[in-house]
Coordinates of C-alpha atoms in Angstrom, one line a residue:
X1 CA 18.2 23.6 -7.1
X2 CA 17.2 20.7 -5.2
X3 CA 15.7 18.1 -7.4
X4 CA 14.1 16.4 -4.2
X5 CA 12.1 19.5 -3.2
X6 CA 10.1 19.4 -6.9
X7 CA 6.9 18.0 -6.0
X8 CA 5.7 15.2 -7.5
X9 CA 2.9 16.8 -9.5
X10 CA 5.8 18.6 -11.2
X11 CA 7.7 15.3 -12.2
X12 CA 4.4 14.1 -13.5
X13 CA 3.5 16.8 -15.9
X14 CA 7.1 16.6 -17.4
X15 CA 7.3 12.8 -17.8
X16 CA 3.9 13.4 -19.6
X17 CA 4.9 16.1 -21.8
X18 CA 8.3 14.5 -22.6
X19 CA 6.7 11.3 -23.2
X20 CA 4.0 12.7 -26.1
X21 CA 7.1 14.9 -27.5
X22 CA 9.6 11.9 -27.7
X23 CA 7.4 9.0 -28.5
X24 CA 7.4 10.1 -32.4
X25 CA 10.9 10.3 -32.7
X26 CA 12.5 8.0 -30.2
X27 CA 14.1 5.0 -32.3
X28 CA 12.7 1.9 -31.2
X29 CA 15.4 -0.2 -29.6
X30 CA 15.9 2.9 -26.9
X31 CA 11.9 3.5 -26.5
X32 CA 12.3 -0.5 -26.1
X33 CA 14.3 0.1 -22.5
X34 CA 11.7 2.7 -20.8
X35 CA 8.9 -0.3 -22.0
X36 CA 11.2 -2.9 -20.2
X37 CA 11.4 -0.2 -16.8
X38 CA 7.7 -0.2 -17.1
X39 CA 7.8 -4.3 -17.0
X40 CA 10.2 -4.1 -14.1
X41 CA 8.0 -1.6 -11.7
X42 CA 4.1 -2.8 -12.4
X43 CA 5.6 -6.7 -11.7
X44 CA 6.9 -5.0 -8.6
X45 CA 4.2 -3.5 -8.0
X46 CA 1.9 -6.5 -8.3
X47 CA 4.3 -8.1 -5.6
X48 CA 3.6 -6.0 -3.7
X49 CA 0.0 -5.4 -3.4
X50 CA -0.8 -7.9 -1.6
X51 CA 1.7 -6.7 1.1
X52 CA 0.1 -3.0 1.0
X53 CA -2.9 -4.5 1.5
X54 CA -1.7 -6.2 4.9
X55 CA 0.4 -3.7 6.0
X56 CA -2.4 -1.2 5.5
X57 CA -5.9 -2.3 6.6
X58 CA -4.7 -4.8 9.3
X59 CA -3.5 -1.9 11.8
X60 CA -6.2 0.6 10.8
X61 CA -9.0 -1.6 11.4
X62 CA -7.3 -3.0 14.9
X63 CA -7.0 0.8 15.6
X64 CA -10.8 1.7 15.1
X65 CA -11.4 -1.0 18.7
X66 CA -9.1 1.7 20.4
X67 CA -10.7 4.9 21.9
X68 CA -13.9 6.0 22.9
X69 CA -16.7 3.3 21.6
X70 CA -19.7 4.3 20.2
X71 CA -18.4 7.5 19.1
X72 CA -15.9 6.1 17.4
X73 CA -17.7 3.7 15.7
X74 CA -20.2 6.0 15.0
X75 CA -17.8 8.0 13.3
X76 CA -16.3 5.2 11.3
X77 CA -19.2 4.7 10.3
X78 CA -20.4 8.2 8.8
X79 CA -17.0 8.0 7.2
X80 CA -17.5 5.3 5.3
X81 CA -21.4 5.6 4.5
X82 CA -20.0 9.3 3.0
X83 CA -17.4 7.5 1.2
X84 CA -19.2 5.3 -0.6
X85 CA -22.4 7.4 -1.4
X86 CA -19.7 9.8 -2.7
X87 CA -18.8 6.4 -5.1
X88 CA -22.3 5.8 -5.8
X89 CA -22.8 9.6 -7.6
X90 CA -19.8 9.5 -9.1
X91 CA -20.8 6.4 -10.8
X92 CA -24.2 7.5 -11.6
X93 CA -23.0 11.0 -12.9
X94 CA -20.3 9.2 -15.0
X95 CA -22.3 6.6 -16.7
X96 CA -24.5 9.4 -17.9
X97 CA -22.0 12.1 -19.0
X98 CA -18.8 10.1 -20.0
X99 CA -20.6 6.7 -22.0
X100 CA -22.0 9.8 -24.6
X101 CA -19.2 11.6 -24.7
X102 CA -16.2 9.0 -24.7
X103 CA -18.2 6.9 -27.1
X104 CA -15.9 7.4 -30.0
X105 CA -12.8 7.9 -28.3
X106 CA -11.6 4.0 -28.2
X107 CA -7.5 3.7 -27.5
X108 CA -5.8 1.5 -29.8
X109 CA -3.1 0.8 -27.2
X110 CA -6.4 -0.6 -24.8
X111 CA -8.1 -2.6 -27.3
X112 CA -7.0 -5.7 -27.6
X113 CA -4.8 -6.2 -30.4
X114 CA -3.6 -2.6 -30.6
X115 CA 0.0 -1.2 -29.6
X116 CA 3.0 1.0 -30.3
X117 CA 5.6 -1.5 -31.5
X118 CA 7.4 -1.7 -28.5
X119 CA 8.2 -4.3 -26.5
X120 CA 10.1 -4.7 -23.6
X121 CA 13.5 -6.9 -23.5
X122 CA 12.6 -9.1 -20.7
X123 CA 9.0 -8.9 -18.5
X124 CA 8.8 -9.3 -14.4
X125 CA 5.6 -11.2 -14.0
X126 CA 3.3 -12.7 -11.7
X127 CA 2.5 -16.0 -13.4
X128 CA 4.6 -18.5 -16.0
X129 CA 3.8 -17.7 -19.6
X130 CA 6.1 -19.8 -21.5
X131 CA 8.0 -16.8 -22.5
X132 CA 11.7 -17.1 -22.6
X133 CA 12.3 -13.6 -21.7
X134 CA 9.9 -13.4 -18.3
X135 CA 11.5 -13.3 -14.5
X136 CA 8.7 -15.0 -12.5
X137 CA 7.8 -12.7 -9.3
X138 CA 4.5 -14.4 -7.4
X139 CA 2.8 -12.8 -5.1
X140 CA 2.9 -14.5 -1.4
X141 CA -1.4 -14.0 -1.9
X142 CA -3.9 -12.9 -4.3
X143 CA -5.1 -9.5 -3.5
X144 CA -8.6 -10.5 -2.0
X145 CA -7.1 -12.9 0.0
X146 CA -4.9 -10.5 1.3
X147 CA -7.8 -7.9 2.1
X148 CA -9.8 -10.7 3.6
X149 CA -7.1 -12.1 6.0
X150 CA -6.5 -8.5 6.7
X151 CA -9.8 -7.6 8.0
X152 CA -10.6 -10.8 9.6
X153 CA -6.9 -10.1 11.9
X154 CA -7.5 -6.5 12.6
X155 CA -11.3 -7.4 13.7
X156 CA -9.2 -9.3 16.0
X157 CA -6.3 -7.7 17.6
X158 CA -9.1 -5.1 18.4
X159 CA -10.0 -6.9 21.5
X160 CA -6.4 -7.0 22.7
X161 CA -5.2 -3.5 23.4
X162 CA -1.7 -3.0 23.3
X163 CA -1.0 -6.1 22.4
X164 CA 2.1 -7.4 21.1
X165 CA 0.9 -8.3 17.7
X166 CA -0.7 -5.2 16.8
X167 CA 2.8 -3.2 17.9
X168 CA 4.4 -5.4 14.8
X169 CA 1.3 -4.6 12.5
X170 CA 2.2 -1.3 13.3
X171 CA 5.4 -1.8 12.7
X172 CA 4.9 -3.5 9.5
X173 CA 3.0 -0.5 8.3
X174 CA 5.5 2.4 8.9
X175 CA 7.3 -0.3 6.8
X176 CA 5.4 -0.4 3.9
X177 CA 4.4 3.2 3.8
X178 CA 8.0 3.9 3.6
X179 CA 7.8 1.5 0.6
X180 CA 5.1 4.0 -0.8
X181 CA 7.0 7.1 0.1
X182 CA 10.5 6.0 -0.9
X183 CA 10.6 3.4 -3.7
X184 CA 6.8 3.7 -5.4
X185 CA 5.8 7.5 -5.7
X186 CA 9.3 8.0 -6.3
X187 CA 9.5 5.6 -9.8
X188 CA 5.8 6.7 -10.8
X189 CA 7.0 10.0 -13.1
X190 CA 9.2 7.4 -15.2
X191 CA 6.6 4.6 -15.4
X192 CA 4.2 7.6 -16.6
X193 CA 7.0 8.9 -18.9
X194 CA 7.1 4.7 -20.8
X195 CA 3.2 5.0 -20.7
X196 CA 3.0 8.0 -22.7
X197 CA 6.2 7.2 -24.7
X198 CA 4.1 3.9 -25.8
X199 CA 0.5 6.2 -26.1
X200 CA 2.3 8.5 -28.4
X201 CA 4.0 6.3 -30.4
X202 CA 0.3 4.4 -31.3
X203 CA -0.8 8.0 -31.7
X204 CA -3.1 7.7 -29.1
X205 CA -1.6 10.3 -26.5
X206 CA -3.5 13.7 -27.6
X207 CA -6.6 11.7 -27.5
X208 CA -5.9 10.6 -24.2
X209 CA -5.0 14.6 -23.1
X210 CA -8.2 15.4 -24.7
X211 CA -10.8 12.8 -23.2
X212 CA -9.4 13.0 -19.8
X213 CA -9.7 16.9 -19.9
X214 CA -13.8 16.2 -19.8
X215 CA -13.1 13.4 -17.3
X216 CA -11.1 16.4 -15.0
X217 CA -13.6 18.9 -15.4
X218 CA -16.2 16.3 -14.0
X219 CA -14.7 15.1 -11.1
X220 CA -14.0 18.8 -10.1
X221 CA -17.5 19.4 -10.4
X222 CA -18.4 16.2 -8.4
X223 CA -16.5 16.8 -5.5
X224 CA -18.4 20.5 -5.1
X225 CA -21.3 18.2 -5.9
X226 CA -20.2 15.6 -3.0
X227 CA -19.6 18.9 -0.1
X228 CA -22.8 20.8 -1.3
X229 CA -24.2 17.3 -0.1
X230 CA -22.2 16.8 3.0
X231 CA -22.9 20.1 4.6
X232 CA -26.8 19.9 3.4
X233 CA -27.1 16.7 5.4
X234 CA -25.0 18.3 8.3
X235 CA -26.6 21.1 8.4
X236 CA -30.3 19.8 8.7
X237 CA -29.0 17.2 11.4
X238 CA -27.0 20.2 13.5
X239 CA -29.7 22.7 12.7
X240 CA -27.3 25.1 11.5
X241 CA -26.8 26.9 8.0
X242 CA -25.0 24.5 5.3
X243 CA -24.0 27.2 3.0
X244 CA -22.3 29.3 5.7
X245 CA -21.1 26.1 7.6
X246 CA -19.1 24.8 4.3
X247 CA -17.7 28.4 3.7
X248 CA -16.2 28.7 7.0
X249 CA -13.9 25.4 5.9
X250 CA -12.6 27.5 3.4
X251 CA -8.9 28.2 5.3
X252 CA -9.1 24.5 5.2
X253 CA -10.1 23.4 1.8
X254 CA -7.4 26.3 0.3
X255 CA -4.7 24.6 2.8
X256 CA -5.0 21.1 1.6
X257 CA -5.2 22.5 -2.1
X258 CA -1.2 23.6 -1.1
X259 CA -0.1 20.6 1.0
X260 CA -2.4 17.7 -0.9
X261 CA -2.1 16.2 2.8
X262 CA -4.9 15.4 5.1
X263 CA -2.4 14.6 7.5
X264 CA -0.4 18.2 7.4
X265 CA -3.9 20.5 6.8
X266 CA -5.7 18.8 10.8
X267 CA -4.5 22.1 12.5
X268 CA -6.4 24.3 10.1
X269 CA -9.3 22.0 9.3
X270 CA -9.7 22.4 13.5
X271 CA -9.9 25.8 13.4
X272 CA -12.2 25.6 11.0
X273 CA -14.5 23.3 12.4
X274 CA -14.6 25.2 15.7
X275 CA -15.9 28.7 13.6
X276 CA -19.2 26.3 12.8
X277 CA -19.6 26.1 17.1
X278 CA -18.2 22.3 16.9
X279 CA -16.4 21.8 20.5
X280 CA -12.7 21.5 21.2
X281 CA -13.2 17.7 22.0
X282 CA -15.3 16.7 19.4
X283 CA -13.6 18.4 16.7
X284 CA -10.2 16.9 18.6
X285 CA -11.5 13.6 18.2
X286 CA -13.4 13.4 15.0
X287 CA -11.1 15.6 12.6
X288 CA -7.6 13.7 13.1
X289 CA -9.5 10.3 13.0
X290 CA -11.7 11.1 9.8
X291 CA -8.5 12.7 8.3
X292 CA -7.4 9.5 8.4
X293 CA -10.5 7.5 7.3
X294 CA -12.6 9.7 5.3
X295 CA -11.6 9.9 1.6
X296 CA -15.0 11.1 -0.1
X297 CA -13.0 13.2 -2.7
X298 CA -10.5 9.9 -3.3
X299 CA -13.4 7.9 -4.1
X300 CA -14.8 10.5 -6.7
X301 CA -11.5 10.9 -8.4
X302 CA -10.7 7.0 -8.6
X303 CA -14.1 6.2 -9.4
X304 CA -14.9 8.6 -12.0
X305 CA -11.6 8.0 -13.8
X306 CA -11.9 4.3 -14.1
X307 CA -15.2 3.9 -15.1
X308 CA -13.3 6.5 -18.2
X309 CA -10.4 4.1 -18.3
X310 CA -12.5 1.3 -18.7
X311 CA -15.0 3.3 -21.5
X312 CA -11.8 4.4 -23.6
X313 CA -10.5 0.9 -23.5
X314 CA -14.1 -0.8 -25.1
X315 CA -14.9 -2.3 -21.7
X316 CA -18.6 -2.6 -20.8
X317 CA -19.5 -1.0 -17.5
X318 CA -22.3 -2.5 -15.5
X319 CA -24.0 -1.6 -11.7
X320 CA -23.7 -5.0 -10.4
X321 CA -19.7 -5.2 -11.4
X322 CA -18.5 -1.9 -10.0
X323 CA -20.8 -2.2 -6.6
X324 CA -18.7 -4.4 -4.7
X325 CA -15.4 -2.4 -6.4
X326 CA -16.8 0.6 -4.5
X327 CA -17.4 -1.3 -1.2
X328 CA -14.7 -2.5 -1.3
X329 CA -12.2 0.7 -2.2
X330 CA -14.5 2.5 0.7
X331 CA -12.1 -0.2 2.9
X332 CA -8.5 0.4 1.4
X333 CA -9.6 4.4 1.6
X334 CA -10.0 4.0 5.3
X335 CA -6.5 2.5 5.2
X336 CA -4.7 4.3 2.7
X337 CA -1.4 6.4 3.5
X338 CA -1.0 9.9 4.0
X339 CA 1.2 10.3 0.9
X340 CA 0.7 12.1 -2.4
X341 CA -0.4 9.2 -4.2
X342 CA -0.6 6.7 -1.4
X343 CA -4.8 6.2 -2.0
X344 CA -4.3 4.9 -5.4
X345 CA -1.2 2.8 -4.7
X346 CA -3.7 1.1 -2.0
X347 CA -6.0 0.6 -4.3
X348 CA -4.2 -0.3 -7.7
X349 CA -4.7 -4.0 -6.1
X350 CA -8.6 -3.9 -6.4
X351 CA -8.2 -1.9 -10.1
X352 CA -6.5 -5.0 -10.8
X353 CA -8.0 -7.4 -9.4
X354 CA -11.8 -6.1 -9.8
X355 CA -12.3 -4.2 -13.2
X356 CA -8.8 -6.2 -14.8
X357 CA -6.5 -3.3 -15.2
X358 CA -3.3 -4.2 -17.0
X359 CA 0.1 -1.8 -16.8
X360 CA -1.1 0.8 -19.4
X361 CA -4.8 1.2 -17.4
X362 CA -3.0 1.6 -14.1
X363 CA -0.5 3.9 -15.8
X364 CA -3.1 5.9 -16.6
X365 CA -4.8 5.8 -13.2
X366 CA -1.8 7.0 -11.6
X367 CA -0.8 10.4 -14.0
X368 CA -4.5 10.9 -13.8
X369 CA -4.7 10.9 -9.6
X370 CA -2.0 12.4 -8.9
X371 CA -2.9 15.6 -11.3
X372 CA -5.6 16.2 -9.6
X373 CA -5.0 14.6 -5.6
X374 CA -5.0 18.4 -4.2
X375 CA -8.6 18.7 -5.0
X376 CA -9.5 15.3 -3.7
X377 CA -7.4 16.0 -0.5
X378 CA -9.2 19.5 -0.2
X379 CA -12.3 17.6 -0.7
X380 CA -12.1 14.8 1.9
X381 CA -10.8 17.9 4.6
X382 CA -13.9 19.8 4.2
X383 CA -16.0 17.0 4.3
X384 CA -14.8 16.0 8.0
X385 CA -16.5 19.9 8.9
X386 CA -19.5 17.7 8.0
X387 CA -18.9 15.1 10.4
X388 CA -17.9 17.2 12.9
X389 CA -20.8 18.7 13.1
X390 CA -23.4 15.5 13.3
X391 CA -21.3 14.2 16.2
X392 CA -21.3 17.3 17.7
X393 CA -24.6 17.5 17.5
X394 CA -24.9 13.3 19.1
X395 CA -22.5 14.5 21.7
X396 CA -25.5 17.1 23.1
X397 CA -28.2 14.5 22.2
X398 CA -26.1 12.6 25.2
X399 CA -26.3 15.6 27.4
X400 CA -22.0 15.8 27.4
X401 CA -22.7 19.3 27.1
X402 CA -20.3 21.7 25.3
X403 CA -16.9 20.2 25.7
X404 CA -17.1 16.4 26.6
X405 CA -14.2 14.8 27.6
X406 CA -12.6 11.5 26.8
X407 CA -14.1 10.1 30.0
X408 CA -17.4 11.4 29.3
X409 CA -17.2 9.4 25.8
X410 CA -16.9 6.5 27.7
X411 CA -19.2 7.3 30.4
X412 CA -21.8 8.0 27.4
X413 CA -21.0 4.7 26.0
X414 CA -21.5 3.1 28.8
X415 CA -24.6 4.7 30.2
X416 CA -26.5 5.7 26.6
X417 CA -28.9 8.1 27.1
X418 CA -31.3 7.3 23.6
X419 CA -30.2 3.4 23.8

């Protein structure tokens, strides 16, 4: 058998089962050596954030000046207004269901204070802290400097088409989302295994299984929550049924369930969008761009799961702290890669940086994601049906009739009929 064709979901569950099994019995100088792996990849990993950052929303936000104007913008625009209302419930829903329920379920390993007794033989870290054992690994940037720089250069580069410098963002890009794809998926399942090696060992891990079993069943329920929405909106904006409009993207939704790509499932979530009377060139222009930009079912599932992070680990949770957290994941979900896991590794930066995450809270960010990135990949899929059909239904507001072209986007630009 080839152990490279094993998804990744697979590698995940058994580094998690493995890790509650071993972690009573594993003697503490070998346990030790997984904790020191652990040091090893999330001091990588802090390196390089920054660089994802970059390498991410530089060239996607040059990219949105390319193409056909308002529409696009117009659609960049719904894509991101869905993302981040999607956010907005999730936070809502979750401060009402989880603060009751996760009340009691404190981690000893989160708490301050609390641990497993083992510690790794030397760290890889960010910043000096007089520890005789550290390897000192600075980012070139702090993470919102890197975000800021990021969108102030792809705002930029969008007036120069074809230019030089966005070719190398590009460039950099495929770079760093074979960084993703080949160095940090790939080491996840063992950073997961030293996470719940350390949870069991504190006796923590069952309780972990157990509270984030609510938090799963929630954001499943959410991101139905999040389409009902999407396609009721759509609906009364296109004039057409919502209910019948959402289950004709049901070759689509099922798809991405089995691929837990956006990317791979755009033929089927086409021919889906056309059964709701979308055209071929609207649905050819908005579903392969919102593939890429809209993550409504990412933003659920990262949002709900850290506000349960942050509840299990005693950490107050407050409106006016995790508002700009969503704004600003509603950016690095516009940029984040194709790649089973590629939304959270875009956005471990602002976990870290925002709500304070150390290695075990992005540990557990990471097992949780990935467990459940089908559903959020079927949900963001679907959603694009939605968008579909409110620029469809601009596109005949600019009398483009049935099957605008690209030129006609332009013309319409150009000439607006309601401006």
């Amino acid at each position: 058998m080839n152990v490279r064709k094993i998804p990744l979901l697979a590698w995940i569950g058994a580094a998690i089962v493995l890790g509650i099994l071993l972690g009573p019995i594993m003697p503490i100088w070998l346990g030790n050596i997984f904790i020191t792996y652990n040091s090893l990849f999330s001091g990588f990993l802090g390196f390089a954030v920054p660089l994802i950052i970059l390498g991410l929303v530089l060239p996607a936000i040059a990219e949105l000046g390319k193409g056909a104007g308002k529409f696009l913008g117009i659609t960049a625009g719904i894509a991101y207004t869905s993302t981040i209302l999607a956010g907005l419930l999730t936070f809502v829903a979750s401060i009402a269901i989880l603060t009751p329920a996760l009340k009691d379920t404190e981690l000893k390993v989160l708490s301050e204070g609390g641990g497993s007794g083992l510690e790794p033989y030397f760290t890889l870290v960010s910043s000096p802290t007089g520890n005789a054992t550290e390897i000192v690994l600075p980012p070139l940037m702090p993470v919102m400097t890197a975000l800021v720089i990021a969108l102030v250069l792809g705002l930029g580069l969008t007036a120069f088409k074809n230019s030089t410098s966005l070719k190398v963002a590009q460039e950099f890009r495929s770079i760093i989302e074979v960084l993703i794809r080949k160095v940090i998926v790939p080491a996840l399942p063992l950073f997961i295994f030293g996470i719940f090696l350390d949870l069991s060992k504190s006796g923590d891990a069952i309780k972990v299984v157990s509270t984030f079993m609510i938090v799963v069943v929630l954001s499943f329920v959410l991101t139905a929550v999040v389409l009902v929405l999407q396609y009721t909106v759509a609906g009364a904006i296109a004039g057409v049924n919502p209910f019948k409009a959402l289950w004709n993207m049901r070759d689509a939704y099922a798809t991405a369930l089995g691929t837990s790509s956006s990317a791979a499932t755009i033929p089927v979530t086409l021919e889906s969008t056309k059964k709701n009377g979308v055209s071929n060139a609207v649905a050819g222009f908005v579903v392969p761009l919102c593939a890429t930009i809209h993550l409504s079912g990412s933003m659920v599932k990262i949002t709900c799961f850290s506000i349960a992070v942050m509840l299990v680990g005693g950490t107050s949770v407050s409106f006016t702290s995790f508002l700009p957290f969503i704004l600003m994941l509603g950016v690095m979900m516009i940029a984040a890669p194709g790649v089973p896991g590629g939304a959270i590794a875009a956005a471990a930066g602002l976990l870290t940086q925002m709500l304070g995450f150390g290695d075990m809270e992005i540990g557990l960010m990471f097992a949780t994601y990935i467990a459940l990135d089908s559903f959020g990949t079927a949900t963001n899929v679907t959603g694009d049906g939605a968008i579909a059909l409110i620029m469809n239904k601009f596109a005949k507001d600019q009398h483009l009739g049935d099957t605008p072209t690209e030129a006609e986007f332009a013309a319409a630009d150009e000439n607006p009929v309601n401006a």
